[in-house]
Amino acid sequence: MPDVDAIVVGAGPAGAAAALELARAGRSVYLLERGPFPGSKNMYGGVVYGRILDTLVPGWWDEAPVQRWVTRRATMIMTGHQALTVDFRTESWGRPPYNGATAYRPDFDAWLAGKATDAGAVLVTSTTATGLLRDGDRVVGVRTDRPDGDLTADVVIACDGVNSFLAKEAGLYPHTDPANFTVGVKETIALPREVIDERFGVRGDHGVDYEIVGCTGDVPGGGFLYTNTDTLSVGLVLSLPALAAGGTRPEELLRRMKEHPAIAPLVEGGEVKEYSAHVIPEAGYDMMPELSCDGMLVAGDAAAMCLAAGIWLEGVNFAIGSGAAAGRAAARALQRGDTSNEGLAGYRSRLESSFVLADHRKLRDAPHLVMSDLAQRQLPGLACGVAERMFRVDNPEPKPGLRRILRQELKRNGVKVRDVVSHSLRALRTFG
Amino acid sequence: MQVAACVKWVDLRPEVDRVHGTVRSVGGPGGAGWGISEADRAAVEVALQLGAVWSAPVAVVCAGPVGAEPVLRELLAAGVDRVVRVDTGADQPSHAAAVELAAVLSAGQLGADVVVCGDHSADRGSGTVPAFLAHHLGAAQALGLVRVEPVAGGRVRAVRRLDGGRREVLEAAVPMVLSVEGSVAELRRAPLAATLASGGREVEVRPGRPAHHVEPPRTRPWRPPPRVVPAPAGDHALDRVVQLTGALVERNPPRTVELAPAAAAREILDQLRTWGYLGADGE
Ligand SMILES: Cc1cc2nc3c(=O)[nH]c(=O)nc-3n(C[C@H](O)[C@H](O)[C@H](O)COP(=O)(O)OP(=O)(O)OC[C@H]3O[C@@H](n4cnc5c(N)ncnc54)[C@H](O)[C@@H]3O)c2cc1C
């Protein structure tokens, strides 16, 4: 007789959602977390997109620990001395049902895990799952780092984040390629609330989200800048193989981005409160493991479900979506008394019919497009060059016309028309 | 025999004003980042070790809010027999906290013969609670310990840190209050079954007096504690003052030089050599 119906490993967004669904279905569930409290070990850029919470925690916006509601989203393309920004704002994202919000992970994860414990899940903190317990091929529980730390269950849900040791131990990842990963680094910079309001042109609890391309020097990647109530989150996402091959160090690249003329006035005078780093499963659909085996499911970053597709860096909502689906599928399998791989197959079909796998499949090529040489090295120079020429007044020379500017800038940046066309077609297929 | 440990519920990463040294907690006392310090955890471990050697029950007393209870239950899971929470705010001044704790530890209630505390709390605590406790309990005190070994008959042999890297070896006997540094012992991991069961275990609660204390505003910048220097020698006060001030000692006045970076680096190395920090070959 197992100790409990289900064990969920990891009290991040995926694990909390899974435990919440299992507890709501009346199942006994242990939610194991290696940190002293949920979120204590976790970092991210800073924006949670809340639509997925509408069904899970109705009216979530009245109680979730939010820093600011994002009402401005900007994409900045930069070179060493130029910046071209597409800047969108809407007041409708600043009122219910909202769109996205900046939040601190220790607050947000603890809040969501609190929902699971309110529903009856038992949170066990400072406890690391160190391995799987098996009966033949079947997963029957986990071993933890506590004395006498074996725990058995009918089903284990691995929500232990990127580089999931449990999923690997279960043989669900056939191979791991470092090229599929990026590393994110972030500084949290304190500034008075009024200064942030003034610099970013927002009021009250409204905030801004910048995604930045062209800010990572010799290492493929991108940057971000988000506003919290009285701090900024400023960071980079960088290709792991390029860093390993001796590219400029992340903290140096971040320092350079903060000195860029378009960024420096925004962060100036702030005090760095925290520096953190974390790996991201960048390649999405192409690196996803098998999602289940006998007695076990994998969800969230552990199953590479973070969506890193250019202007979208969404992982928390995908983690909640997949975690909730895993929780529901496990509850159903428990009810039917079949937690074999076949019995758990409902998990995959739930994901297929939801945004989680639909978006990943559709945007499968996006991470590759974003990390391509053209997008990383040539497009920023091309876009900024064209913008500079368009906005520059060359009197007494007559205005040059867009076609001529384009031709000259393509040449100056070493971009082949053929490459632009093929990338545009790929982009259209992916994002279209 | 009754062994007890006192732990403080504290913000483990408070903000410290760089000019005034004032400590400000981030978030409320139930919030993330609050807990008990390494030194307090070490105190609990030492109490458990003493309890095991002397076959004595171990209690933990904490003056703090209800938010401390999950962490206190972890201590129950680790092997502590009883936990008493004195229901006070988290911002008690040391002497007031000591009065509250002493009331619980005293003969009328727990009757603790040995009380182990952390040497000082993580929020720039003054480390005075153990001394206040010893006073209230009429117990011996051995504070700032870096090693504690139980000896038979309710005695301990302990090593205490002194200024200037010195150590003092001392023996103390019950009733006694010990305060230990965080490095003395690592709190044992609670077994999984005990951790799972601890959710249902009781934390005894005693009402505490509301904290009336208001920290007076600092009027002067915070200064680090003074460094102990040897007393000046000399028969006459004037000689000693001259020695203390260095007034008649020959010295080179400071120089300001403006040089290109390479020359400046050479200049610095030459100066370090003159002062004897570097050998002639620059090593
Ligand atoms: C730099 C950066 C920026 C990002 N920006 C955003 C953004 O702005 N918006 C967004 O939506 N997403 C963003 N993401 C992605 C997002 O953080 C992740 O996709 C999301 O956190 C995944 O949630 P999860 O629950 O699957 O995993 P995690 O959040 O990693 O949680 C895993 C949990 O498991 C615990 N754990 C791990 N191993 C064990 C073990 N063996 N035993 C017990 N517990 C264990 C961990 O302590 C942790 O609590 C960003 C990520 C990074 C790195």
PDB file of C-alpha atoms in Angstrom, chain B residues 75-169:
ATOM      1  CA  LEU B  75      12.403  21.453  15.176  1.00  0.00           C
ATOM      2  CA  LEU B  76       9.880  19.034  16.659  1.00  0.00           C
ATOM      3  CA  ALA B  77      10.515  16.778  13.667  1.00  0.00           C
ATOM      4  CA  ALA B  78      14.267  17.001  14.285  1.00  0.00           C
ATOM      5  CA  GLY B  79      13.823  15.514  17.754  1.00  0.00           C
ATOM      6  CA  VAL B  80      12.911  18.354  20.103  1.00  0.00           C
ATOM      7  CA  ASP B  81      10.335  17.134  22.662  1.00  0.00           C
ATOM      8  CA  ARG B  82       8.387  20.356  23.234  1.00  0.00           C
ATOM      9  CA  VAL B  83       8.151  23.741  21.591  1.00  0.00           C
ATOM     10  CA  VAL B  84       6.758  26.763  23.390  1.00  0.00           C
ATOM     11  CA  ARG B  85       5.997  29.950  21.476  1.00  0.00           C
ATOM     12  CA  VAL B  86       5.601  33.101  23.488  1.00  0.00           C
ATOM     13  CA  ASP B  87       3.096  35.053  21.462  1.00  0.00           C
ATOM     14  CA  THR B  88       4.805  38.380  20.932  1.00  0.00           C
ATOM     15  CA  GLY B  89       5.672  40.564  17.977  1.00  0.00           C
ATOM     16  CA  ALA B  90       9.002  39.964  16.332  1.00  0.00           C
ATOM     17  CA  ASP B  91      10.469  43.312  17.332  1.00  0.00           C
ATOM     18  CA  GLN B  92      10.963  42.913  21.070  1.00  0.00           C
ATOM     19  CA  PRO B  93      14.019  44.657  22.512  1.00  0.00           C
ATOM     20  CA  SER B  94      16.534  42.223  24.054  1.00  0.00           C
ATOM     21  CA  HIS B  95      15.767  42.863  27.712  1.00  0.00           C
ATOM     22  CA  ALA B  96      12.008  42.553  27.187  1.00  0.00           C
ATOM     23  CA  ALA B  97      12.435  39.343  25.156  1.00  0.00           C
ATOM     24  CA  ALA B  98      14.674  37.940  27.895  1.00  0.00           C
ATOM     25  CA  VAL B  99      12.008  38.619  30.536  1.00  0.00           C
ATOM     26  CA  GLU B 100       9.405  36.784  28.442  1.00  0.00           C
ATOM     27  CA  LEU B 101      11.722  33.838  27.765  1.00  0.00           C
ATOM     28  CA  ALA B 102      12.949  33.623  31.349  1.00  0.00           C
ATOM     29  CA  ALA B 103       9.365  33.411  32.590  1.00  0.00           C
ATOM     30  CA  VAL B 104       8.822  30.290  30.457  1.00  0.00           C
ATOM     31  CA  LEU B 105      12.230  28.778  31.235  1.00  0.00           C
ATOM     32  CA  SER B 106      12.012  29.359  34.976  1.00  0.00           C
ATOM     33  CA  ALA B 107      11.398  26.734  37.645  1.00  0.00           C
ATOM     34  CA  GLY B 108       7.661  27.474  37.727  1.00  0.00           C
ATOM     35  CA  GLN B 109       7.201  26.420  34.084  1.00  0.00           C
ATOM     36  CA  LEU B 110       9.818  24.475  32.105  1.00  0.00           C
ATOM     37  CA  GLY B 111      12.414  24.436  34.839  1.00  0.00           C
ATOM     38  CA  ALA B 112      15.306  24.489  32.401  1.00  0.00           C
ATOM     39  CA  ASP B 113      18.698  23.623  33.897  1.00  0.00           C
ATOM     40  CA  VAL B 114      20.644  24.366  30.723  1.00  0.00           C
ATOM     41  CA  VAL B 115      19.621  26.996  28.178  1.00  0.00           C
ATOM     42  CA  VAL B 116      21.433  27.167  24.848  1.00  0.00           C
ATOM     43  CA  CYS B 117      21.056  30.243  22.606  1.00  0.00           C
ATOM     44  CA  GLY B 118      22.617  31.457  19.370  1.00  0.00           C
ATOM     45  CA  ASP B 119      25.357  34.004  20.015  1.00  0.00           C
ATOM     46  CA  HIS B 120      23.476  36.829  18.323  1.00  0.00           C
ATOM     47  CA  SER B 121      20.613  37.138  15.904  1.00  0.00           C
ATOM     48  CA  ALA B 122      20.936  37.725  12.178  1.00  0.00           C
ATOM     49  CA  ASP B 123      19.470  41.240  12.310  1.00  0.00           C
ATOM     50  CA  ARG B 124      22.537  42.767  13.947  1.00  0.00           C
ATOM     51  CA  GLY B 125      21.423  41.555  17.345  1.00  0.00           C
ATOM     52  CA  SER B 126      23.534  42.683  20.270  1.00  0.00           C
ATOM     53  CA  GLY B 127      23.903  39.164  21.655  1.00  0.00           C
ATOM     54  CA  THR B 128      22.686  40.326  25.057  1.00  0.00           C
ATOM     55  CA  VAL B 129      19.612  38.096  25.445  1.00  0.00           C
ATOM     56  CA  PRO B 130      21.650  35.133  26.816  1.00  0.00           C
ATOM     57  CA  ALA B 131      23.278  37.388  29.411  1.00  0.00           C
ATOM     58  CA  PHE B 132      19.903  38.826  30.446  1.00  0.00           C
ATOM     59  CA  LEU B 133      18.544  35.277  30.654  1.00  0.00           C
ATOM     60  CA  ALA B 134      21.406  34.144  32.889  1.00  0.00           C
ATOM     61  CA  HIS B 135      20.690  37.117  35.122  1.00  0.00           C
ATOM     62  CA  HIS B 136      16.969  36.392  35.380  1.00  0.00           C
ATOM     63  CA  LEU B 137      17.489  32.668  35.910  1.00  0.00           C
ATOM     64  CA  GLY B 138      20.359  33.106  38.351  1.00  0.00           C
ATOM     65  CA  ALA B 139      22.461  30.858  36.125  1.00  0.00           C
ATOM     66  CA  ALA B 140      26.120  30.745  35.126  1.00  0.00           C
ATOM     67  CA  GLN B 141      26.838  32.077  31.653  1.00  0.00           C
ATOM     68  CA  ALA B 142      29.320  30.991  28.990  1.00  0.00           C
ATOM     69  CA  LEU B 143      28.810  33.108  25.903  1.00  0.00           C
ATOM     70  CA  GLY B 144      30.184  33.242  22.372  1.00  0.00           C
ATOM     71  CA  LEU B 145      31.223  29.577  22.386  1.00  0.00           C
ATOM     72  CA  VAL B 146      32.929  27.893  19.462  1.00  0.00           C
ATOM     73  CA  ARG B 147      32.890  24.399  20.976  1.00  0.00           C
ATOM     74  CA  VAL B 148      30.754  22.663  23.594  1.00  0.00           C
ATOM     75  CA  GLU B 149      31.429  19.184  24.987  1.00  0.00           C
ATOM     76  CA  PRO B 150      29.241  17.583  27.623  1.00  0.00           C
ATOM     77  CA  VAL B 151      31.056  16.205  30.650  1.00  0.00           C
ATOM     78  CA  ALA B 152      29.387  13.990  33.233  1.00  0.00           C
ATOM     79  CA  GLY B 153      27.102  15.384  35.894  1.00  0.00           C
ATOM     80  CA  GLY B 154      25.519  18.316  34.131  1.00  0.00           C
ATOM     81  CA  ARG B 155      28.816  19.974  33.305  1.00  0.00           C
ATOM     82  CA  VAL B 156      30.163  21.150  29.973  1.00  0.00           C
ATOM     83  CA  ARG B 157      33.644  21.950  28.772  1.00  0.00           C
ATOM     84  CA  ALA B 158      33.511  24.796  26.299  1.00  0.00           C
ATOM     85  CA  VAL B 159      35.805  26.929  24.208  1.00  0.00           C
ATOM     86  CA  ARG B 160      35.043  30.608  23.953  1.00  0.00           C
ATOM     87  CA  ARG B 161      36.257  33.081  21.352  1.00  0.00           C
ATOM     88  CA  LEU B 162      38.241  36.013  22.705  1.00  0.00           C
ATOM     89  CA  ASP B 163      39.509  39.109  20.945  1.00  0.00           C
ATOM     90  CA  GLY B 164      42.718  38.888  18.976  1.00  0.00           C
ATOM     91  CA  GLY B 165      42.258  35.260  17.930  1.00  0.00           C
ATOM     92  CA  ARG B 166      42.643  33.943  21.487  1.00  0.00           C
ATOM     93  CA  ARG B 167      40.504  31.198  22.981  1.00  0.00           C
ATOM     94  CA  GLU B 168      39.371  30.538  26.523  1.00  0.00           C
ATOM     95  CA  VAL B 169      38.648  26.995  27.707  1.00  0.00           C
TER      96      VAL B 169
END
